[in-house]
Short mmCIF file of N, CA, C and O in Angstrom, two decimals:
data_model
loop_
_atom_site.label_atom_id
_atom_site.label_comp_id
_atom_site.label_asym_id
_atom_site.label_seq_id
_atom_site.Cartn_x
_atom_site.Cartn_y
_atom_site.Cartn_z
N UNK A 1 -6.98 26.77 -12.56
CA UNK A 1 -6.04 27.13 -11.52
C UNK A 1 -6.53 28.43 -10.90
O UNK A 1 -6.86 29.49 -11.42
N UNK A 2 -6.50 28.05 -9.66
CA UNK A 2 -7.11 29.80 -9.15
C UNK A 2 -5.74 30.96 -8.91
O UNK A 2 -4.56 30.75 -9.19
N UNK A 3 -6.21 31.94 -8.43
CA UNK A 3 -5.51 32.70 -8.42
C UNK A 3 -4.65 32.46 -7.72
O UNK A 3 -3.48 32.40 -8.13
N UNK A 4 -5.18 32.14 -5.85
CA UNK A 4 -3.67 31.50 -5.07
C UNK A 4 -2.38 30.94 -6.36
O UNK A 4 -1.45 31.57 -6.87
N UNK A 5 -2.82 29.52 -6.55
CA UNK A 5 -2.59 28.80 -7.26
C UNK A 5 -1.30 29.24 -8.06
O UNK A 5 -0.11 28.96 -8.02
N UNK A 6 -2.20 30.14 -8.87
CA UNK A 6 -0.78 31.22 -10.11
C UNK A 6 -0.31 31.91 -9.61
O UNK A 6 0.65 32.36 -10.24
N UNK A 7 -0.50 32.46 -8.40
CA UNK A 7 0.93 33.27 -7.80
C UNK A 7 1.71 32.62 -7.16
O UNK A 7 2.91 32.90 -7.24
N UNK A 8 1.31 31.66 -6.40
CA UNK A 8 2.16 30.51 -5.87
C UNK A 8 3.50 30.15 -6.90
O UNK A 8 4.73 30.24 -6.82
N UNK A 9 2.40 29.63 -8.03
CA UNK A 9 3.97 29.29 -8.95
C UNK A 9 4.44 30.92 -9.98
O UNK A 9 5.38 30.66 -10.73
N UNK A 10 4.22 31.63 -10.03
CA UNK A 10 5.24 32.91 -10.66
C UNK A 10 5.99 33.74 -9.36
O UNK A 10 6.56 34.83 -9.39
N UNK A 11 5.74 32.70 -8.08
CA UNK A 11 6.90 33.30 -7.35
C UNK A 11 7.41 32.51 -7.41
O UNK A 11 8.59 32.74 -7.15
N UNK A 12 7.07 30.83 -7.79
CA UNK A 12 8.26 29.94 -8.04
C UNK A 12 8.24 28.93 -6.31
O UNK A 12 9.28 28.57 -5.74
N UNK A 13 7.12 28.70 -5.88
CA UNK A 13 6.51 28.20 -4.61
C UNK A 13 7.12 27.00 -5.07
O UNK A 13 6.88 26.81 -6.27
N UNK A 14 7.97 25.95 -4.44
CA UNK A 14 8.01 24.48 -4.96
C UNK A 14 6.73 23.64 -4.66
O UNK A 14 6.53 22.49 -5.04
N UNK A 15 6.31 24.03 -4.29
CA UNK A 15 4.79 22.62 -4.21
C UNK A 15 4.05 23.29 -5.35
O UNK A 15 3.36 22.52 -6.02
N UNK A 16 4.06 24.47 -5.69
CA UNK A 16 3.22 24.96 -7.04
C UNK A 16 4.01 24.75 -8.55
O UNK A 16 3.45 24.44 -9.60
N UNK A 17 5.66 25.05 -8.33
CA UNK A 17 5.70 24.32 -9.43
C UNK A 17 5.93 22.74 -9.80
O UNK A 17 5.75 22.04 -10.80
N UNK A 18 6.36 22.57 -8.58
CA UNK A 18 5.77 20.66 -9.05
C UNK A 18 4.78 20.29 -9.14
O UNK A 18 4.63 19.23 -9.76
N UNK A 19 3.67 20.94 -8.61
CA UNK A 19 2.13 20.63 -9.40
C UNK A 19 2.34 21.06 -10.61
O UNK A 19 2.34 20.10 -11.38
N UNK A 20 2.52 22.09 -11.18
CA UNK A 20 2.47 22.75 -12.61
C UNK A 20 3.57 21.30 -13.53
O UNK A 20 3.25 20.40 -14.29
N UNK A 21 4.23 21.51 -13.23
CA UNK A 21 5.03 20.09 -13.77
C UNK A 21 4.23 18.65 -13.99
O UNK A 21 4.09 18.08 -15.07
N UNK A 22 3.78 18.26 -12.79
CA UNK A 22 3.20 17.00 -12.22
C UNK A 22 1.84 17.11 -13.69
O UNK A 22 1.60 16.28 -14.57
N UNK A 23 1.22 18.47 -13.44
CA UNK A 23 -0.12 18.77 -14.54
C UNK A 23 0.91 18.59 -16.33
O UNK A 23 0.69 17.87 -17.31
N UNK A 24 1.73 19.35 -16.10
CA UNK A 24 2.15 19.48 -17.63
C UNK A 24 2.59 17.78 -17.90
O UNK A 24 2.47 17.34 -19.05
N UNK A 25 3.09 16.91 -16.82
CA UNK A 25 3.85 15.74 -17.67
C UNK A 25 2.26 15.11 -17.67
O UNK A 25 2.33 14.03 -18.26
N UNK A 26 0.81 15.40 -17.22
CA UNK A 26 0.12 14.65 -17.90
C UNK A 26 -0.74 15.04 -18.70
O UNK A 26 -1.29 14.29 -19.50
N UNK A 27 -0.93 16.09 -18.62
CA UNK A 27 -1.46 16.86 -19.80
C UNK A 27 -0.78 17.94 -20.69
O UNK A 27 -1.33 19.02 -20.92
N UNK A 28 0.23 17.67 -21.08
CA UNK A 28 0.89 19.08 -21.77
C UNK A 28 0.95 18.72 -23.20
O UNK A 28 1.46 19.42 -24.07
N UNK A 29 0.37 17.52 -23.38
CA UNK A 29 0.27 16.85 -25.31
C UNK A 29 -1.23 17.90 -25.46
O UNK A 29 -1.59 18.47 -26.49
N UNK A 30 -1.74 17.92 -24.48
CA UNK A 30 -3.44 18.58 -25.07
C UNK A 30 -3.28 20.05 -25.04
O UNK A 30 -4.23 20.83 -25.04
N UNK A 31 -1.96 20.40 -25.01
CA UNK A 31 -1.99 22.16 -24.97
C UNK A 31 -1.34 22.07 -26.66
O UNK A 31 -0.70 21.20 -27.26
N UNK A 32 -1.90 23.49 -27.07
CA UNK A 32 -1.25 23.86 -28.17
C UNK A 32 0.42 23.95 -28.44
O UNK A 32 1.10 24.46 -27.54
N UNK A 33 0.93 23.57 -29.38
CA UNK A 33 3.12 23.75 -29.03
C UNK A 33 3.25 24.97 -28.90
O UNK A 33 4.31 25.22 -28.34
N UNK A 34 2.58 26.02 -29.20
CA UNK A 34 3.08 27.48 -28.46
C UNK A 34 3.05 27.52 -27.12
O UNK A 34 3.84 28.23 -26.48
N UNK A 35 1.77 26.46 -26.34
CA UNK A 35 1.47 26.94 -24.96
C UNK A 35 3.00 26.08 -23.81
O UNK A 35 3.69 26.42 -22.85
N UNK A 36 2.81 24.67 -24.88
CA UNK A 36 3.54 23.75 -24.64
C UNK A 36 5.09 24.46 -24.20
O UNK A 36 5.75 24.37 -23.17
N UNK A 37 5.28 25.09 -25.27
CA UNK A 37 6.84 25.61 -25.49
C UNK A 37 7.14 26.78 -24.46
O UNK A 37 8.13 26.81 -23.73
N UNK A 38 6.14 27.73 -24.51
CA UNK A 38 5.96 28.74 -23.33
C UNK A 38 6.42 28.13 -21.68
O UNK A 38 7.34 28.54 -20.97
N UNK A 39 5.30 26.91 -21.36
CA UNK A 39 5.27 26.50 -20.51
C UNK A 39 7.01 25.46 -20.41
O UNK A 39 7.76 25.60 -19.45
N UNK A 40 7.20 24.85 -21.18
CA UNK A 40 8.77 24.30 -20.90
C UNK A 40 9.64 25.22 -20.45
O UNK A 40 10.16 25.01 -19.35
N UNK A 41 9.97 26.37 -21.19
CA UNK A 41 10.84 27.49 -21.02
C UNK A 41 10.84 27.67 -19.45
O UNK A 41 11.76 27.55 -18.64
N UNK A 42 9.81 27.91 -19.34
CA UNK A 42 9.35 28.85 -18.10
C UNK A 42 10.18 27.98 -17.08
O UNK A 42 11.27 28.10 -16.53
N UNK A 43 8.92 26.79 -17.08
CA UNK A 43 9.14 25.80 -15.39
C UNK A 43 10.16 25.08 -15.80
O UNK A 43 11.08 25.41 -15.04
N UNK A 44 10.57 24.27 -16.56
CA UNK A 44 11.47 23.28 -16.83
C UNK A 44 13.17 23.55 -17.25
O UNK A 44 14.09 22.92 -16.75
N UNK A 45 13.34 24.74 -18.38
CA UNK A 45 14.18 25.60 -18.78
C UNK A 45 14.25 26.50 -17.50
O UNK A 45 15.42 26.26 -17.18
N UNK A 46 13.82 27.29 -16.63
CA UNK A 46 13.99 28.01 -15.85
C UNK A 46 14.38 29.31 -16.34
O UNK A 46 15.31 29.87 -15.77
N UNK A 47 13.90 29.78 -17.14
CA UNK A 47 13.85 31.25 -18.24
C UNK A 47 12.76 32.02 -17.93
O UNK A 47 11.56 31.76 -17.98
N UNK A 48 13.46 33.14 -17.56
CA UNK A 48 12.29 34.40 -17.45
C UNK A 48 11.45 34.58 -18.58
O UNK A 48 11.61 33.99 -19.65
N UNK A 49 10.43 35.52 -18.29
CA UNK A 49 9.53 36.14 -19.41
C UNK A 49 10.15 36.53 -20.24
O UNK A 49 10.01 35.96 -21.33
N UNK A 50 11.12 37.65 -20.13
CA UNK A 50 11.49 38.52 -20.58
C UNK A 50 12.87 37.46 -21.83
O UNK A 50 12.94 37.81 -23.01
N UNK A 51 13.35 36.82 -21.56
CA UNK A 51 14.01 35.66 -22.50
C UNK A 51 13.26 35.20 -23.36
O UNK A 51 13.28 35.38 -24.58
N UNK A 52 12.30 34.32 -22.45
CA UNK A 52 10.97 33.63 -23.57
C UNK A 52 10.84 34.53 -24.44
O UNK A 52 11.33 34.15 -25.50
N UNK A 53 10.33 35.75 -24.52
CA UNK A 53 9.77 36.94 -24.99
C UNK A 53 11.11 37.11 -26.24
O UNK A 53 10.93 36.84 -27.42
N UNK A 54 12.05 37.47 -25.82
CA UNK A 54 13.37 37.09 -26.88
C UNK A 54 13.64 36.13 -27.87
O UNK A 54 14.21 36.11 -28.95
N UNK A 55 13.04 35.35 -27.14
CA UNK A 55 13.50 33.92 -27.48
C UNK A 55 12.89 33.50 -28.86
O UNK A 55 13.30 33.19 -29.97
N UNK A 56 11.45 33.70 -28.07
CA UNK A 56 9.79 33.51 -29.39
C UNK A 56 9.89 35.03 -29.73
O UNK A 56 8.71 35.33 -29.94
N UNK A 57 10.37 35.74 -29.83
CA UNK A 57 10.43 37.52 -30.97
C UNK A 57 8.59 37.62 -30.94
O UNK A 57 7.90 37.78 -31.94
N UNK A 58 7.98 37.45 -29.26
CA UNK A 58 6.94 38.30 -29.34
C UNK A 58 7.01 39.06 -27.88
O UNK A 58 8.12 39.07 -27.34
N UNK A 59 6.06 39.61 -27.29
CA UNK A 59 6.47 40.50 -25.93
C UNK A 59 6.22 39.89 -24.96
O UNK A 59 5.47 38.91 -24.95
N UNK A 60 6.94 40.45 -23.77
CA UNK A 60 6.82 39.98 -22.45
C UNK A 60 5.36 39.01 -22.27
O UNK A 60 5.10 37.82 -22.12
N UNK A 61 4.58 40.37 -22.37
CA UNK A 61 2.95 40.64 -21.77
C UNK A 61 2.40 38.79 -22.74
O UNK A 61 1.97 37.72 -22.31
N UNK A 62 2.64 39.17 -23.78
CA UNK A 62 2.14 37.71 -24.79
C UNK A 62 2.54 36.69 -23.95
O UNK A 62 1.74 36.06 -23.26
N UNK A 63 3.99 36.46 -23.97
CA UNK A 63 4.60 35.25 -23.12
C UNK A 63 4.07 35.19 -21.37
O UNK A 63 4.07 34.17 -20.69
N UNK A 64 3.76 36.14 -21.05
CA UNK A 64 2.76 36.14 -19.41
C UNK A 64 1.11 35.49 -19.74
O UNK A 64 0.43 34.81 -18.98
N UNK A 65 0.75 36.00 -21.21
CA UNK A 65 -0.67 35.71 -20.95
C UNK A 65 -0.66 33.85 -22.26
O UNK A 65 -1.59 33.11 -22.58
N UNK A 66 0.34 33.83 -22.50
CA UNK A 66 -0.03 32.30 -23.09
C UNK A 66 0.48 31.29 -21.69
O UNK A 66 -0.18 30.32 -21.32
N UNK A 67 1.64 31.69 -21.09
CA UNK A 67 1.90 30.78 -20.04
C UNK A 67 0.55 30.70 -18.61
O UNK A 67 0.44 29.66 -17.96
N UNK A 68 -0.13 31.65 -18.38
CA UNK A 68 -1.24 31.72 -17.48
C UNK A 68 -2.45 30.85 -18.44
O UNK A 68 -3.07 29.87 -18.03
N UNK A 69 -2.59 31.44 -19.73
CA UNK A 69 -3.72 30.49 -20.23
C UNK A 69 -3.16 28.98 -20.72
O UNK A 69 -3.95 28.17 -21.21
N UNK A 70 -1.83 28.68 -20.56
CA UNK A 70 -1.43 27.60 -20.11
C UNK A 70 -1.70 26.94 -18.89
O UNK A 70 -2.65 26.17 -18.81
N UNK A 71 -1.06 27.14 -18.08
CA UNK A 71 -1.67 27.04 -16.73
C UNK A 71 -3.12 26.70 -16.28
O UNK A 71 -3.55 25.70 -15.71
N UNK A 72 -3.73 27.80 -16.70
CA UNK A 72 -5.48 27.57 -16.35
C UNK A 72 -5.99 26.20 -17.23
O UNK A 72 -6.85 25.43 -16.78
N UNK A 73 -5.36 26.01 -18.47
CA UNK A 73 -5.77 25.15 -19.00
C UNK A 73 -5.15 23.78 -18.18
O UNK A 73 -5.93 22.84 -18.37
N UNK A 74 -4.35 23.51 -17.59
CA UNK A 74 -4.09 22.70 -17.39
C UNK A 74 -5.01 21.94 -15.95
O UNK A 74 -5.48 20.81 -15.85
N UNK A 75 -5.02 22.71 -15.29
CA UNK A 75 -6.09 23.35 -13.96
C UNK A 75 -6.91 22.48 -14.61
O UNK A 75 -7.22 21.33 -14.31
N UNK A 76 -7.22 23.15 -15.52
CA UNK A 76 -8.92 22.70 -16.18
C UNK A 76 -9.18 21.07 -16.28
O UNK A 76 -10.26 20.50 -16.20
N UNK A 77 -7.72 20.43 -16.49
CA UNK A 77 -8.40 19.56 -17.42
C UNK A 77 -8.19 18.45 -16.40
O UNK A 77 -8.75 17.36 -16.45
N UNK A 78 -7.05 18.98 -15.16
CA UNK A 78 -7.06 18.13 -13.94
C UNK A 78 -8.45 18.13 -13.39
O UNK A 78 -8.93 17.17 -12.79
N UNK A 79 -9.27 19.62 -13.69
CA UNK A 79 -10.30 19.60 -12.64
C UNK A 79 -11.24 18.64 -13.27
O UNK A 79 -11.62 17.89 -12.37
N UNK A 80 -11.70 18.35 -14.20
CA UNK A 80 -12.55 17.36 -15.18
C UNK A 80 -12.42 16.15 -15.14
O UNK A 80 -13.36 15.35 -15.20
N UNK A 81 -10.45 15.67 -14.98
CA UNK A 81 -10.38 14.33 -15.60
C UNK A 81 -9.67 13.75 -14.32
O UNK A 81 -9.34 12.56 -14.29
N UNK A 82 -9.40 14.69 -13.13
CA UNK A 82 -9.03 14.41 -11.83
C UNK A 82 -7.39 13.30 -11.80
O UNK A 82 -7.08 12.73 -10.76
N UNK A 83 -6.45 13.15 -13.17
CA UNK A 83 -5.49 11.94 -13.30
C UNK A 83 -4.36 12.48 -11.86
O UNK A 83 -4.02 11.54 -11.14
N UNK A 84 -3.91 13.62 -11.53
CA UNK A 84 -3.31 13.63 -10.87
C UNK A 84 -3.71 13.28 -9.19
O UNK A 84 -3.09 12.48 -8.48
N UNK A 85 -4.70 13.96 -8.84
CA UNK A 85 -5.45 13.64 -7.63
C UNK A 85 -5.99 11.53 -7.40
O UNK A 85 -6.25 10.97 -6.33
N UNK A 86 -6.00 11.18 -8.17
CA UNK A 86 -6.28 10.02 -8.64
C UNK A 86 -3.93 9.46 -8.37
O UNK A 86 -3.49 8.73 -7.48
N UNK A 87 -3.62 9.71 -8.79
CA UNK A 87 -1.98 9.47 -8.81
C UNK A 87 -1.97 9.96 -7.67
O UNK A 87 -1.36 8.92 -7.47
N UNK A 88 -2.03 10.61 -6.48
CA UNK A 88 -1.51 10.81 -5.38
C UNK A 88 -2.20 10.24 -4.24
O UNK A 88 -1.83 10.22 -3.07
N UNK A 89 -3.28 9.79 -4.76
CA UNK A 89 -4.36 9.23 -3.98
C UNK A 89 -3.76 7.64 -3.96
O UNK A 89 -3.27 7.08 -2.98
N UNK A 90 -3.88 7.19 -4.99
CA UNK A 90 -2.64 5.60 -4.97
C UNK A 90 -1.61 5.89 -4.26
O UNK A 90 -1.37 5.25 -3.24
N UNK A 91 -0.73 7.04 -4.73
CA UNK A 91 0.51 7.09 -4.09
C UNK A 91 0.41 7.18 -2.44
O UNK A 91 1.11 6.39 -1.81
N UNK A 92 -0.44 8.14 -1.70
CA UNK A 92 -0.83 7.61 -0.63
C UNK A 92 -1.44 6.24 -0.01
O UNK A 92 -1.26 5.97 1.18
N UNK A 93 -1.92 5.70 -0.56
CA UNK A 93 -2.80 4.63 -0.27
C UNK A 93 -1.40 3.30 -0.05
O UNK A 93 -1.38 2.54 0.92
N UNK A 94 -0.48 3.28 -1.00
CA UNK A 94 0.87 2.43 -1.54
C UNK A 94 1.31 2.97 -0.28
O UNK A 94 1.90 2.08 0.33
N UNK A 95 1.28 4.05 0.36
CA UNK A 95 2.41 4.32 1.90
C UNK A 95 2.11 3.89 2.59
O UNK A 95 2.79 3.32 3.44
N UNK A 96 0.38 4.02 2.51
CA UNK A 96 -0.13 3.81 4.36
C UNK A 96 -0.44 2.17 3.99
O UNK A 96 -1.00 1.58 4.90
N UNK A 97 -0.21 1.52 3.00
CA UNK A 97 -0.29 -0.49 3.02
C UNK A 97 1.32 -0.68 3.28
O UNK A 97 1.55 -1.80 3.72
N UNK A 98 1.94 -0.25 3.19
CA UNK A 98 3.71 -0.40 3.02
C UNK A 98 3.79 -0.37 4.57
O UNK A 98 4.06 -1.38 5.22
N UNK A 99 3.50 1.01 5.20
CA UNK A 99 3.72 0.77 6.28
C UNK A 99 2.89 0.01 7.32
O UNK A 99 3.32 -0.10 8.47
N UNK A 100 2.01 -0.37 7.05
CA UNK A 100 0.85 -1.41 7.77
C UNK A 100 1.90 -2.83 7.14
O UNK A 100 1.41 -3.88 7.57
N UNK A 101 2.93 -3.05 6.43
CA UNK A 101 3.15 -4.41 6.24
C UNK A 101 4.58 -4.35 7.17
O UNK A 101 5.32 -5.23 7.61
N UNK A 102 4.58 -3.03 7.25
CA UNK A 102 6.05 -3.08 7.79
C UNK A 102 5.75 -3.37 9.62
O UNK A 102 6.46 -4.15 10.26
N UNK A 103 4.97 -2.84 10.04
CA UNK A 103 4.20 -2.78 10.83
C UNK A 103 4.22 -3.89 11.84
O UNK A 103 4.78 -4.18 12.89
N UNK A 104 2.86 -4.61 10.58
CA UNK A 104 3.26 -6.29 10.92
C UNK A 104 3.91 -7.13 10.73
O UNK A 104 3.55 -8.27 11.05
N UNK A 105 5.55 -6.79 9.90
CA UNK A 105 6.03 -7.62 9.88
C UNK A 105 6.91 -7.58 11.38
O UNK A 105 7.48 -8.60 11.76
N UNK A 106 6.96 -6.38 12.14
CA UNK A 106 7.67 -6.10 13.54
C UNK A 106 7.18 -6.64 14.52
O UNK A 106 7.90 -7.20 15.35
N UNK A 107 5.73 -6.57 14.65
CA UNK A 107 5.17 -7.30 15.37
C UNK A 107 5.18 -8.92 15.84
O UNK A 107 5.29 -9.63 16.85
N UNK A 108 4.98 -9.01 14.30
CA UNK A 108 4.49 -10.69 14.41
C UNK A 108 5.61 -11.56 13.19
O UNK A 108 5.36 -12.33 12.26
N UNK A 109 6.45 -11.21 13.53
CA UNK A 109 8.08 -11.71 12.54
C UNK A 109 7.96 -12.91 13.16
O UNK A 109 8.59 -12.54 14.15
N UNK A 110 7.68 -14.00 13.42
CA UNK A 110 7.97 -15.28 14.01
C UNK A 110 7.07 -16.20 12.88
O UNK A 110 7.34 -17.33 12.45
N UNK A 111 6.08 -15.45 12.60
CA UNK A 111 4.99 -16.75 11.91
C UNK A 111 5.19 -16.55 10.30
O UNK A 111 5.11 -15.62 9.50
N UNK A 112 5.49 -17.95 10.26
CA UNK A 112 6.53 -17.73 8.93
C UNK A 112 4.96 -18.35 7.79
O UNK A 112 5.50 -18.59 6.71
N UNK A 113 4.21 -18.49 7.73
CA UNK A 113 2.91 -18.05 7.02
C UNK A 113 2.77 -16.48 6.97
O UNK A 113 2.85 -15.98 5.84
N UNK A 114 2.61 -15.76 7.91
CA UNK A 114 2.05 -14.66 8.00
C UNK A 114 3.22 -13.46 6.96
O UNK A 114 2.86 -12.45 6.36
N UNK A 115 4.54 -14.01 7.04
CA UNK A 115 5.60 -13.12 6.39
C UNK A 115 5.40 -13.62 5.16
O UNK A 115 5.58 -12.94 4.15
N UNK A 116 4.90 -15.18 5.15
CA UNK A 116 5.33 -15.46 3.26
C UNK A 116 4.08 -14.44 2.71
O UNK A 116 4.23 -13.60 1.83
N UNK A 117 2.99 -14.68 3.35
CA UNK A 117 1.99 -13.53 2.49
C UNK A 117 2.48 -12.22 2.78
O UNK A 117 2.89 -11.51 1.86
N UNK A 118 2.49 -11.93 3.69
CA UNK A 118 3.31 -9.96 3.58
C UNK A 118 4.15 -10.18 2.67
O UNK A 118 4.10 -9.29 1.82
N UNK A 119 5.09 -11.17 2.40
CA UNK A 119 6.38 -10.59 1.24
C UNK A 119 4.87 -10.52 -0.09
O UNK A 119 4.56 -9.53 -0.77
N UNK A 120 4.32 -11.64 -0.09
CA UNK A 120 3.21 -11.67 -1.88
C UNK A 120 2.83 -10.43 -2.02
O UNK A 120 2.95 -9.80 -3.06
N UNK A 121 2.00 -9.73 -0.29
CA UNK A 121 1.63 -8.63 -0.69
C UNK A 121 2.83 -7.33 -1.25
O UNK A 121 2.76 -6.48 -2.15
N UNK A 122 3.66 -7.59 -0.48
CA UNK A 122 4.79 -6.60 -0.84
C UNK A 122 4.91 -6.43 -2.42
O UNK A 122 4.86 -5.44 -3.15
N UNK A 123 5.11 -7.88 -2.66
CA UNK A 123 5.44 -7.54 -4.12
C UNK A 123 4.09 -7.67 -4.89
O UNK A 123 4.57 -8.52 -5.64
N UNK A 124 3.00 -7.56 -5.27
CA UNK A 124 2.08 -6.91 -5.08
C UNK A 124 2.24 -5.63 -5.24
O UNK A 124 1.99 -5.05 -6.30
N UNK A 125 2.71 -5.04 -4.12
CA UNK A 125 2.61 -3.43 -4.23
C UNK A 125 3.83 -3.00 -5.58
O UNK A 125 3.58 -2.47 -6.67
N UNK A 126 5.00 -3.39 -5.10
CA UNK A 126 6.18 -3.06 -5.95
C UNK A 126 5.29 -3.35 -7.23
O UNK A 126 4.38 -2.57 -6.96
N UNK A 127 4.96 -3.84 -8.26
CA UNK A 127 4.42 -3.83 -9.42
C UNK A 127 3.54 -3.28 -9.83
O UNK A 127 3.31 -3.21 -11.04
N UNK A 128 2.55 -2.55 -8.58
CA UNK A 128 1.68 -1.61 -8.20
C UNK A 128 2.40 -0.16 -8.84
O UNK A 128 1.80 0.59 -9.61
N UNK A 129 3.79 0.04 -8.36
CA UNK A 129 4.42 1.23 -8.28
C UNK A 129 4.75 2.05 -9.73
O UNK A 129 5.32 3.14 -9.71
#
Protein backbone atom coordinates (compact mmCIF):
# COMPACT_ATOMS: atom_id res chain seq x y z
CA UNK A 1 0.00 0.00 0.00
CA UNK A 2 1.62 3.27 -0.75
CA UNK A 3 1.61 6.09 1.14
CA UNK A 4 -1.40 7.99 -0.69
CA UNK A 5 -3.09 4.83 -0.07
CA UNK A 6 -2.56 4.84 4.05
CA UNK A 7 -3.52 8.21 4.52
CA UNK A 8 -6.45 7.93 2.48
CA UNK A 9 -7.74 5.30 4.87
CA UNK A 10 -6.46 6.82 8.56
CA UNK A 11 -8.49 9.75 7.48
CA UNK A 12 -11.15 7.25 6.92
CA UNK A 13 -11.52 8.11 2.81
CA UNK A 14 -14.56 5.64 1.92
CA UNK A 15 -13.09 4.25 -1.29
CA UNK A 16 -9.86 3.53 0.94
CA UNK A 17 -11.58 1.92 3.53
CA UNK A 18 -13.62 -0.30 1.42
CA UNK A 19 -10.57 -1.30 -0.35
CA UNK A 20 -8.91 -2.04 3.07
CA UNK A 21 -12.06 -4.15 3.83
CA UNK A 22 -12.56 -5.54 0.21
CA UNK A 23 -8.32 -6.63 0.86
CA UNK A 24 -9.00 -7.86 4.50
CA UNK A 25 -12.30 -10.09 3.50
CA UNK A 26 -9.76 -11.76 1.06
CA UNK A 27 -6.82 -11.90 2.62
CA UNK A 28 -7.07 -11.30 6.34
CA UNK A 29 -6.78 -15.44 7.18
CA UNK A 30 -2.93 -14.83 5.91
CA UNK A 31 -2.29 -12.03 8.50
CA UNK A 32 -1.18 -12.97 11.89
CA UNK A 33 -4.56 -12.77 14.77
CA UNK A 34 -2.77 -9.82 16.31
CA UNK A 35 -2.66 -8.07 12.85
CA UNK A 36 -6.08 -9.60 12.09
CA UNK A 37 -7.58 -8.26 15.42
CA UNK A 38 -5.83 -4.79 15.15
CA UNK A 39 -7.16 -4.47 11.74
CA UNK A 40 -11.05 -5.54 12.76
CA UNK A 41 -11.06 -3.03 15.62
CA UNK A 42 -9.93 -0.35 13.59
CA UNK A 43 -12.04 -0.57 10.10
CA UNK A 44 -14.86 -2.82 11.00
CA UNK A 45 -15.35 -2.07 14.96
CA UNK A 46 -14.74 1.59 14.18
CA UNK A 47 -12.33 2.10 17.37
CA UNK A 48 -9.65 4.49 17.64
CA UNK A 49 -5.98 3.74 18.34
CA UNK A 50 -6.04 4.93 21.42
CA UNK A 51 -9.06 2.14 22.56
CA UNK A 52 -7.34 -0.61 20.56
CA UNK A 53 -4.28 0.41 22.57
CA UNK A 54 -6.64 -0.10 25.85
CA UNK A 55 -8.22 -2.65 24.66
CA UNK A 56 -4.89 -5.02 23.70
CA UNK A 57 -2.94 -3.26 27.18
CA UNK A 58 -0.13 -2.29 24.61
CA UNK A 59 0.49 1.51 23.25
CA UNK A 60 -0.98 3.67 20.88
CA UNK A 61 2.33 3.82 18.67
CA UNK A 62 2.29 -0.46 18.70
CA UNK A 63 -1.43 -0.47 17.65
CA UNK A 64 -0.45 2.37 14.67
CA UNK A 65 2.53 0.30 13.60
CA UNK A 66 0.82 -3.40 13.59
CA UNK A 67 -2.34 -1.90 11.83
CA UNK A 68 0.02 -0.09 8.93
CA UNK A 69 2.14 -3.36 8.76
CA UNK A 70 -1.24 -4.79 8.42
CA UNK A 71 -2.23 -2.84 5.77
CA UNK A 72 1.05 -2.98 3.72
CA UNK A 73 0.75 -6.55 4.06
CA UNK A 74 -2.31 -6.76 2.63
CA UNK A 75 -1.26 -4.30 -0.38
CA UNK A 76 1.31 -6.88 -0.78
CA UNK A 77 -0.40 -9.79 -1.32
CA UNK A 78 -3.16 -8.04 -3.63
CA UNK A 79 -0.10 -6.77 -5.48
CA UNK A 80 1.25 -10.55 -6.19
CA UNK A 81 -1.97 -12.48 -6.31
CA UNK A 82 -4.01 -9.49 -8.03
CA UNK A 83 -7.79 -11.50 -6.42
CA UNK A 84 -9.35 -8.20 -5.97
CA UNK A 85 -8.45 -6.34 -9.25
CA UNK A 86 -9.37 -9.69 -10.92
CA UNK A 87 -13.11 -9.32 -8.77
CA UNK A 88 -13.71 -5.90 -10.07
CA UNK A 89 -12.57 -6.57 -13.37
CA UNK A 90 -15.58 -9.40 -13.67
CA UNK A 91 -17.62 -7.12 -11.77
CA UNK A 92 -17.17 -4.61 -14.50
CA UNK A 93 -17.20 -6.78 -17.36
CA UNK A 94 -20.99 -8.44 -15.68
CA UNK A 95 -22.18 -4.42 -16.13
CA UNK A 96 -21.02 -3.55 -19.40
CA UNK A 97 -22.75 -7.45 -20.83
CA UNK A 98 -25.96 -6.59 -18.62
CA UNK A 99 -26.24 -3.50 -20.15
CA UNK A 100 -25.41 -4.52 -23.83
CA UNK A 101 -28.43 -7.17 -23.14
CA UNK A 102 -30.51 -4.59 -21.89
CA UNK A 103 -29.66 -2.62 -24.74
CA UNK A 104 -30.72 -5.14 -27.13
CA UNK A 105 -33.39 -6.23 -25.64
CA UNK A 106 -34.91 -2.28 -26.38
CA UNK A 107 -33.98 -2.32 -29.57
CA UNK A 108 -34.91 -5.45 -31.07
CA UNK A 109 -37.87 -6.73 -28.42
CA UNK A 110 -40.00 -8.15 -31.30
CA UNK A 111 -37.77 -11.23 -32.29
CA UNK A 112 -38.74 -13.68 -30.00
CA UNK A 113 -35.45 -15.97 -30.87
CA UNK A 114 -33.26 -13.14 -30.22
CA UNK A 115 -34.94 -12.52 -26.44
CA UNK A 116 -35.09 -16.37 -25.73
CA UNK A 117 -31.17 -16.27 -26.04
CA UNK A 118 -30.70 -12.80 -24.17
CA UNK A 119 -32.91 -14.26 -21.30
CA UNK A 120 -30.06 -17.82 -21.51
CA UNK A 121 -27.52 -15.23 -21.58
CA UNK A 122 -29.01 -13.31 -18.71
CA UNK A 123 -29.15 -16.13 -16.68
CA UNK A 124 -25.84 -17.05 -17.54
CA UNK A 125 -24.71 -13.98 -16.01
CA UNK A 126 -26.97 -14.21 -12.74
CA UNK A 127 -25.01 -17.53 -11.81
CA UNK A 128 -21.96 -15.71 -12.95
CA UNK A 129 -22.71 -13.28 -9.93
Amino acid sequence: MNSKERADNRRGSAEGTARTSLLFDLYGALLTEKKRKVLSLYHEEDMSLSEIAEDSGISRAAVYDSLRSAEDALAGYEEKLGFLAELLRREEAHARARAILEEIRKTHGGDGALMEALEELDEILRAEE
